[in-house]
Coordinates of C-alpha atoms in Angstrom, one line a residue:
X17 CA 0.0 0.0 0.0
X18 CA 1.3 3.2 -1.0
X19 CA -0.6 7.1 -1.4
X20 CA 1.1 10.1 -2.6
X21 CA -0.1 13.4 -2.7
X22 CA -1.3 15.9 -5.5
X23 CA -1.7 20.1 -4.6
X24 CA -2.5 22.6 -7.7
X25 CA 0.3 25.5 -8.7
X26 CA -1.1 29.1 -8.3
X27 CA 0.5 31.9 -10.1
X28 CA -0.7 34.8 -7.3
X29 CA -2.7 35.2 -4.3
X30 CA -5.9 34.7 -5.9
X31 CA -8.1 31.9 -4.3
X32 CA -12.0 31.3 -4.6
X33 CA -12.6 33.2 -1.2
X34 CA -10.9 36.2 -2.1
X35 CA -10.7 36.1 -6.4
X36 CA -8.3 39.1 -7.5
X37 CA -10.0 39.6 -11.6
X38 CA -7.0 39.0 -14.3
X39 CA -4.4 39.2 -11.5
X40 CA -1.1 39.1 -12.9
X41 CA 1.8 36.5 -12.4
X42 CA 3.4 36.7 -9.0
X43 CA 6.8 35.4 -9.2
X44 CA 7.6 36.1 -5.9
X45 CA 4.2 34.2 -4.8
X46 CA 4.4 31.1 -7.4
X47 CA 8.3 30.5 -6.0
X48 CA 7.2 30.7 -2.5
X49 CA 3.8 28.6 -3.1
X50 CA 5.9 25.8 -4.9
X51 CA 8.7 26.0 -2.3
X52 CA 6.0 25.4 0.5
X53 CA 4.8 22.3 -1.3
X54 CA 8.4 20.7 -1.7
X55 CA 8.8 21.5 1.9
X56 CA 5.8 20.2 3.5
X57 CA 6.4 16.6 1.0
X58 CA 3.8 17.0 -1.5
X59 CA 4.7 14.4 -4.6
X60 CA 3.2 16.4 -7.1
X61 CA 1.7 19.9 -8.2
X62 CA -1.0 20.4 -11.0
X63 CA -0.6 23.5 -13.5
X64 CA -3.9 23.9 -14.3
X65 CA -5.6 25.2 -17.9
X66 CA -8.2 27.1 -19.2
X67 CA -8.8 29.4 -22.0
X68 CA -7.9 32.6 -20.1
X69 CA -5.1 31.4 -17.8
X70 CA -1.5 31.7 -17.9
X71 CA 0.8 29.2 -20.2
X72 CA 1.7 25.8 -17.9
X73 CA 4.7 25.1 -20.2
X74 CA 5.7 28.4 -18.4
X75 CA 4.4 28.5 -15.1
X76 CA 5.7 24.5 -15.3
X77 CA 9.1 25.4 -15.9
X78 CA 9.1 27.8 -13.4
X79 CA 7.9 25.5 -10.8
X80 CA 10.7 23.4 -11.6
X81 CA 13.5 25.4 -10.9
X82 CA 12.8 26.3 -7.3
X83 CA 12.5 22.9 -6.4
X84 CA 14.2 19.5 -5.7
X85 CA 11.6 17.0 -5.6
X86 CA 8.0 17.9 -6.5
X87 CA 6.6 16.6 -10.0
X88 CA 4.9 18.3 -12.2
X89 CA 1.2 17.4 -13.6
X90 CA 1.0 19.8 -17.2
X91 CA -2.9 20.2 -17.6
X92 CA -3.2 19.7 -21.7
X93 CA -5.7 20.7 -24.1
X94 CA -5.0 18.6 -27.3
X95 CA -6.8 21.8 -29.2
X96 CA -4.0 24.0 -27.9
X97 CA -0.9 22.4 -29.1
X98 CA -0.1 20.0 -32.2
X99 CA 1.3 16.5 -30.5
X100 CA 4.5 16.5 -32.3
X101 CA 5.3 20.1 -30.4
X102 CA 3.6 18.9 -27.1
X103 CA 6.0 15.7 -27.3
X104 CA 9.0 17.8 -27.5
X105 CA 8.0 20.6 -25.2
X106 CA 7.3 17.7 -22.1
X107 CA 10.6 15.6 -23.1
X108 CA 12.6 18.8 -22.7
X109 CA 10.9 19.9 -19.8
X110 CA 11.3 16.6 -18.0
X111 CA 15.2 15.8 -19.1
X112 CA 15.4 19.7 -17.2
X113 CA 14.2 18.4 -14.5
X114 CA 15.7 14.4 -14.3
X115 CA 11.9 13.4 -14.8
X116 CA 9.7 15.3 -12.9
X117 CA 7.1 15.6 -15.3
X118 CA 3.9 14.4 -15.9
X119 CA 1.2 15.6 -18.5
X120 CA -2.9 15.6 -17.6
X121 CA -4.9 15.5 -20.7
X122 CA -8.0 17.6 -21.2
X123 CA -11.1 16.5 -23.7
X124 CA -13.1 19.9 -22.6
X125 CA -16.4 19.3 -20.8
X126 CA -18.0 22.8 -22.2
X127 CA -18.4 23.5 -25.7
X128 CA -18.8 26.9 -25.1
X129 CA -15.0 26.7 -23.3
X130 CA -13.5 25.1 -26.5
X131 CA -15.4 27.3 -29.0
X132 CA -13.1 30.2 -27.2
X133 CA -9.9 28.9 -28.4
X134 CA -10.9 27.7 -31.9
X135 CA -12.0 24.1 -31.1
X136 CA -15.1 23.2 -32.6
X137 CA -15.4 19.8 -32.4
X138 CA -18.0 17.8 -30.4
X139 CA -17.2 15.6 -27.5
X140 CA -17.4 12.2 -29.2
X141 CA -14.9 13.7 -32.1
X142 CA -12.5 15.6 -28.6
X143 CA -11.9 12.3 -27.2
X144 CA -11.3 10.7 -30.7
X145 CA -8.7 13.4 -30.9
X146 CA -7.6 12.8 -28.1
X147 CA -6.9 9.3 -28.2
X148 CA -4.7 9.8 -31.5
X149 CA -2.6 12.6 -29.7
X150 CA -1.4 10.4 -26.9
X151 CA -0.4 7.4 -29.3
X152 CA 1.4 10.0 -30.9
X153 CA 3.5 11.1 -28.0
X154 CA 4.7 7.4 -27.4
X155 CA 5.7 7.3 -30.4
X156 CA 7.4 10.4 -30.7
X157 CA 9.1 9.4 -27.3
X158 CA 9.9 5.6 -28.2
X159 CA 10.3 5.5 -32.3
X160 CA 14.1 5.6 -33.4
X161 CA 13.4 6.0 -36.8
X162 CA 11.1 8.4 -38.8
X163 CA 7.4 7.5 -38.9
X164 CA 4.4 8.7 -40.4
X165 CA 0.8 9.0 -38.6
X166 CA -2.1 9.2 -40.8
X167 CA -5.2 9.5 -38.6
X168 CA -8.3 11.3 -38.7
X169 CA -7.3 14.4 -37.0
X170 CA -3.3 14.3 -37.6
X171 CA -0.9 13.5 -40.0
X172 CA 2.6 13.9 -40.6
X173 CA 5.1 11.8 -42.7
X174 CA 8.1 10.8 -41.0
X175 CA 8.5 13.1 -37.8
X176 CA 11.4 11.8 -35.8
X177 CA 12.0 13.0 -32.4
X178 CA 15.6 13.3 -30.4
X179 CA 14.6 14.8 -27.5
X180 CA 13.6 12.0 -25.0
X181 CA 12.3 11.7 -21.8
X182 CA 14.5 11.0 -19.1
X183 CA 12.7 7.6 -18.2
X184 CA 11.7 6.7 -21.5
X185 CA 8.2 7.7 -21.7
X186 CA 6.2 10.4 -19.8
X187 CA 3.2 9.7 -17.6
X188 CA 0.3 10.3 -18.9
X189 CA -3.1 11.1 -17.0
X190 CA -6.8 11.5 -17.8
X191 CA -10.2 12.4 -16.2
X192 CA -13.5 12.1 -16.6
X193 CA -16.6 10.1 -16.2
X194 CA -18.1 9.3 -19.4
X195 CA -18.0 6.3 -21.3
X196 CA -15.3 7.7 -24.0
X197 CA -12.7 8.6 -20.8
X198 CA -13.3 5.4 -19.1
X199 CA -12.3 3.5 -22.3
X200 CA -9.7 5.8 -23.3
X201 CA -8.2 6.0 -19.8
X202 CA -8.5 2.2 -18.6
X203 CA -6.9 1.5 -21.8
X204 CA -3.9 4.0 -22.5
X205 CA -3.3 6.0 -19.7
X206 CA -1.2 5.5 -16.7
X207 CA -3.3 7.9 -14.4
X208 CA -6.9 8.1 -14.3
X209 CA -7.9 11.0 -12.3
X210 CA -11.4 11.2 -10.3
X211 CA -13.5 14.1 -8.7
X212 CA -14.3 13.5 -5.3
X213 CA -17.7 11.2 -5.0
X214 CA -18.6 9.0 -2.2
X215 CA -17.1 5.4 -1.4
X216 CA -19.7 3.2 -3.1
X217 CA -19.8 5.7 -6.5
X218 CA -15.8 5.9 -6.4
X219 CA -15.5 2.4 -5.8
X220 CA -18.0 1.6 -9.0
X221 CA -15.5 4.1 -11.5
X222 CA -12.5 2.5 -10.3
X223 CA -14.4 -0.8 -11.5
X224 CA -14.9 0.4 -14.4
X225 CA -11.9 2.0 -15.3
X226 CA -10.0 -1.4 -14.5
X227 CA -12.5 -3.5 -16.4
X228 CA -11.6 -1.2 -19.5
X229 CA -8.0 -1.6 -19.1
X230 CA -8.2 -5.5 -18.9
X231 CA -10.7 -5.2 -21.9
X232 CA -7.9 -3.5 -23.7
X233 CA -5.3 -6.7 -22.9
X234 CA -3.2 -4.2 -20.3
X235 CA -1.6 -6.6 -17.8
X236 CA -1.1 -3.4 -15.3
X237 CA -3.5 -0.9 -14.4
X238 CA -4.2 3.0 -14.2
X239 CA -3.2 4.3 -11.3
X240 CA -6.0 5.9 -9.1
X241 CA -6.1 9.8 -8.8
X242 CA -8.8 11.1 -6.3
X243 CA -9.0 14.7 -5.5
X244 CA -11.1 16.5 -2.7
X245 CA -11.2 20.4 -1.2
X246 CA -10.7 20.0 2.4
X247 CA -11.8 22.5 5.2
X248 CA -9.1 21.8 8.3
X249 CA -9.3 23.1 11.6
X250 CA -8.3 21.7 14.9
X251 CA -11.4 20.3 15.5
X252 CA -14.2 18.5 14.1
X253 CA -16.3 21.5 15.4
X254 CA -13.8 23.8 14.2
X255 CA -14.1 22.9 11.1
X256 CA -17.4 22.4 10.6
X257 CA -17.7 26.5 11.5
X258 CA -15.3 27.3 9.3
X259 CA -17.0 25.4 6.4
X260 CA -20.1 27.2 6.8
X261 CA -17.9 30.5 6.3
X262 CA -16.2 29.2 3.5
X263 CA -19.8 28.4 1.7
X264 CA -21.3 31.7 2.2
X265 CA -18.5 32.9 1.2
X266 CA -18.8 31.1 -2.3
X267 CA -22.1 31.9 -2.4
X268 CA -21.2 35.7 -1.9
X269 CA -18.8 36.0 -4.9
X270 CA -21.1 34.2 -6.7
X271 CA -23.9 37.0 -6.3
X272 CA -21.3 39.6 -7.2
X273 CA -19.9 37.5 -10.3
X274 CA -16.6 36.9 -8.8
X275 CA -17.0 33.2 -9.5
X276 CA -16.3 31.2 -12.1
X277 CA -19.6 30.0 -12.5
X278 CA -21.9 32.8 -13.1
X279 CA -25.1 33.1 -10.8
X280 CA -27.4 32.2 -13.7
X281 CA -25.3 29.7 -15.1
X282 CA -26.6 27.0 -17.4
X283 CA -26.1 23.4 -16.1
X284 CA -22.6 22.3 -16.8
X285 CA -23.0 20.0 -19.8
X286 CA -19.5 17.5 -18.8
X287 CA -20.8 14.2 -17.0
X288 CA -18.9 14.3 -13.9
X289 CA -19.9 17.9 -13.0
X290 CA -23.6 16.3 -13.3
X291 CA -23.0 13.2 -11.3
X292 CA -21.5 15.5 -8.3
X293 CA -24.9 17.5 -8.9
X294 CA -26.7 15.2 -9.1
X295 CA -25.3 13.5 -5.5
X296 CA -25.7 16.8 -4.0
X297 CA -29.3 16.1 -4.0
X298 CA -29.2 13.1 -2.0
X299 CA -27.4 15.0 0.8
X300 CA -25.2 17.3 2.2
X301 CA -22.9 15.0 3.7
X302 CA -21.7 11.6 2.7
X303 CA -19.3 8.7 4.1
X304 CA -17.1 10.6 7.1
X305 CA -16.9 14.2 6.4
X306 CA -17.3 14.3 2.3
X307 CA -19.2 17.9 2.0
X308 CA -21.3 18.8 -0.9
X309 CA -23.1 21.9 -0.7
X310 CA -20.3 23.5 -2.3
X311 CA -20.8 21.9 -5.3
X312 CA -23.9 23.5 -5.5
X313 CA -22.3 26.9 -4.3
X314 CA -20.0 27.0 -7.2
X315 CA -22.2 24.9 -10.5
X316 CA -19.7 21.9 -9.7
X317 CA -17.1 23.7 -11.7
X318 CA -14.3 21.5 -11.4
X319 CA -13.4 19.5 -8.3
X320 CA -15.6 21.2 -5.9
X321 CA -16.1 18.3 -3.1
X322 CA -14.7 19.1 -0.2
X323 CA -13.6 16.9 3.1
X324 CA -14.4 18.5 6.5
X325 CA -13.2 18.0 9.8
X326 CA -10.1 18.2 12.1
X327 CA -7.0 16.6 11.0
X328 CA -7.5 13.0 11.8
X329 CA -10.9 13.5 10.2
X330 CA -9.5 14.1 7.0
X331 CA -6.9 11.8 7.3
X332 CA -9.1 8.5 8.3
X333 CA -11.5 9.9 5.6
X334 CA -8.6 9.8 2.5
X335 CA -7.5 6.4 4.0
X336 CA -10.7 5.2 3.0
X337 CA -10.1 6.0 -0.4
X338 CA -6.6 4.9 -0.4
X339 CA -8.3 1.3 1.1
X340 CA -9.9 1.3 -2.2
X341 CA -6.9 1.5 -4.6
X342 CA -7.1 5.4 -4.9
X343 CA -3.2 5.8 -4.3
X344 CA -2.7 9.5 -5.9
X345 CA -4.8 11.6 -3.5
X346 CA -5.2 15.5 -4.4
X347 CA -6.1 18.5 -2.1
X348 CA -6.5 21.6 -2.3
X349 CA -8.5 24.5 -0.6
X350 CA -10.0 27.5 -0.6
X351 CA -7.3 29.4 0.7
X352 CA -4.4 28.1 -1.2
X353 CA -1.3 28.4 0.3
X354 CA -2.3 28.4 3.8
X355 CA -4.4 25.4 3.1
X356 CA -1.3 24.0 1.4
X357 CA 1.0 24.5 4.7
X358 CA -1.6 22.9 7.1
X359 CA -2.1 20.1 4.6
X360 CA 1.8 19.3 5.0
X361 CA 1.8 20.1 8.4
X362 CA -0.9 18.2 9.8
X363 CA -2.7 16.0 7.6
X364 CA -0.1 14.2 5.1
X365 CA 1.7 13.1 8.3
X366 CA -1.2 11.2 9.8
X367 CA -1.9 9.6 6.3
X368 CA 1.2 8.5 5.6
X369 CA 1.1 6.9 9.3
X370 CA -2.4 5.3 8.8
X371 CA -0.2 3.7 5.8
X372 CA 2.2 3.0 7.8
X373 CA -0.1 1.4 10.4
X374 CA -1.8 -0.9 7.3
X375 CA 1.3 -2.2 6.2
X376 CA 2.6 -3.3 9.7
X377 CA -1.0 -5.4 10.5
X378 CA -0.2 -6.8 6.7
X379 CA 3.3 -8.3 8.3
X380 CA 1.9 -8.9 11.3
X381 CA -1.2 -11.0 10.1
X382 CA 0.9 -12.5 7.6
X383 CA 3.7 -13.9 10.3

């Protein structure tokens, strides 16, 4: 049994409770912010995407060279970049780093979203797409000779590649909870990434997403990404008072259109925003401390589940989701870098020693 742990890069000081509009690039902020994460032993850090935000080959790179151990997770659009390009701009990153790269791929859940940068295809023809770009960067990363590609949305007569990653290949991660990304993921990827739904509904994706992969003859599996917004405080009471705060205050930018949902937002149209909707109704809370009415504070835009309680709270409640094979666990708040420190400080420690704990009673029983 092993778990390691996923955070999200920020650029500035701008968090969903206080939003600063088109802030710019902080450098002083981002180095800090990463800093904090390689400090406090986070594996990983997400640089997210969207059609306004800032460029994560950039911000990335940047993250990179103000630390030693923390990987990178490159959110990837396959609208945005042509593969051949992409292949070359993660190798380079990741031999810059000795392999600390990793790349998430996006389909796009909004039309609307993809329309802004050009991208009008629809989402059976996105993850079409984007099935052909990721066979494309292992072959751009493994082929020593030319080859061609002639598929339905690229082709290219023999590209040849000499910038390789440091490992060989790249990992490569995917989200989502529709048929397409199930197939594609469980099939292809080495990461399948999950919003943050209860046991019983996490436990039936992860089914299916392994089921796909030994459809698709894979003798391994995807690893297991689950990501949640916890609400920390010393106490379960604590934190239940500080969740309420953190809602209206959600609820309050959204009114003034400081959100990134708009108050009279249409329903989001990607499948897992509806399924997190669509458990909201059932309940406010679910399992241990798995909170949901700030998916309906916010249109479930993005992961929007959060965990709430004091320390060991969170902890015992992400062991039961590392318990069911989720072994890449992401958090995140709504204060972002002083959620970030308390993570580290208090609530990775007791997971990794609820780990710890597990493996020992393995040996033990086993004896």
């Amino acid at each position: 049994m092993t778990a390691e742990f996923i955070s999200v890069s920020f650029p500035n000081a701008s968090n969903d409770l206080n939003p600063i509009p088109d802030a710019p690039v902080d450098p002083l902020f981002l180095e800090r912010y990463a800093r904090s994460l390689d400090d406090y032993g986070f594996n990983y850090t997400l640089i997210p995407y969207s059609s306004s935000s800032f460029d994560p080959f950039t911000l990335g790179a940047t993250v990179l060279a103000h630390t030693k151990h923390i990987k990178i997770i490159v959110a990837l659009r396959p609208n945005t970049v042509y593969p051949t390009v992409a292949a070359k701009s993660l190798a380079t990153l990741d031999q810059l780093s000795g392999g600390r790269v990793v790349v998430h791929f996006i389909a796009g859940g909004s039309d609307e979203e993809q329309a802004r940068e050009g991208d009008f295809l629809n989402k059976e023809e996105r993850y079409e797409r984007q099935e052909e770009y990721i066979r494309i960067l292992r072959l751009a990363w493994t082929s020593k000779e030319p080859f061609d590609f002639d598929g339905k949305y690229y082709q290219f007569k023999q590209f040849r590649s000499a910038v390789r990653p440091t490992n060989g290949l790249i990992p490569i991660s995917l989200g989502g909870s529709s048929d397409a990304a199930y197939r594609i993921g469980g099939s292809l990827c080495d990461i399948f990434g999950l919003w943050g739904e209860p046991l019983a509904e996490t436990k039936q994706q992860i089914e299916r997403i392994y089921a796909e992969a030994a459809k698709a003859g894979r003798t391994d599996r995807p690893r297991i990404w689950v990501t949640f917004r916890p609400i920390v405080a010393e106490t379960d009471e604590l934190a239940w008072e500080k969740a309420h705060k953190v809602l209206d205050q959600l609820n309050a930018n959204r009114q003034k259109g400081l959100a990134r949902a708009p108050i009279n937002a249409a329903p989001p149209a990607n499948v897992g925003s509806q399924r997190l909707l669509d458990i909201a109704k059932r309940g406010d809370v679910h399992d241990r401390a798995l909170w949901y009415p700030t998916v309906t504070a916010t249109n479930a835009s993005g992961a929007t589940t959060a965990l709430v309680g004091s320390p060991r709270t969170i902890a015992d409640s992400i062991l039961d989701y590392i318990d069911l094979g989720a072994d890449l666990i992401s958090i995140r708040g709504y204060d972002n870098y002083n959620d970030a420190v308390d993570y580290g400080r208090y609530v990775l420690p007791l997971v990794r020693e609820g780990i710890r704990e597990r493996e020992e009673a393995k040996r033990k029983a086993a004896a």
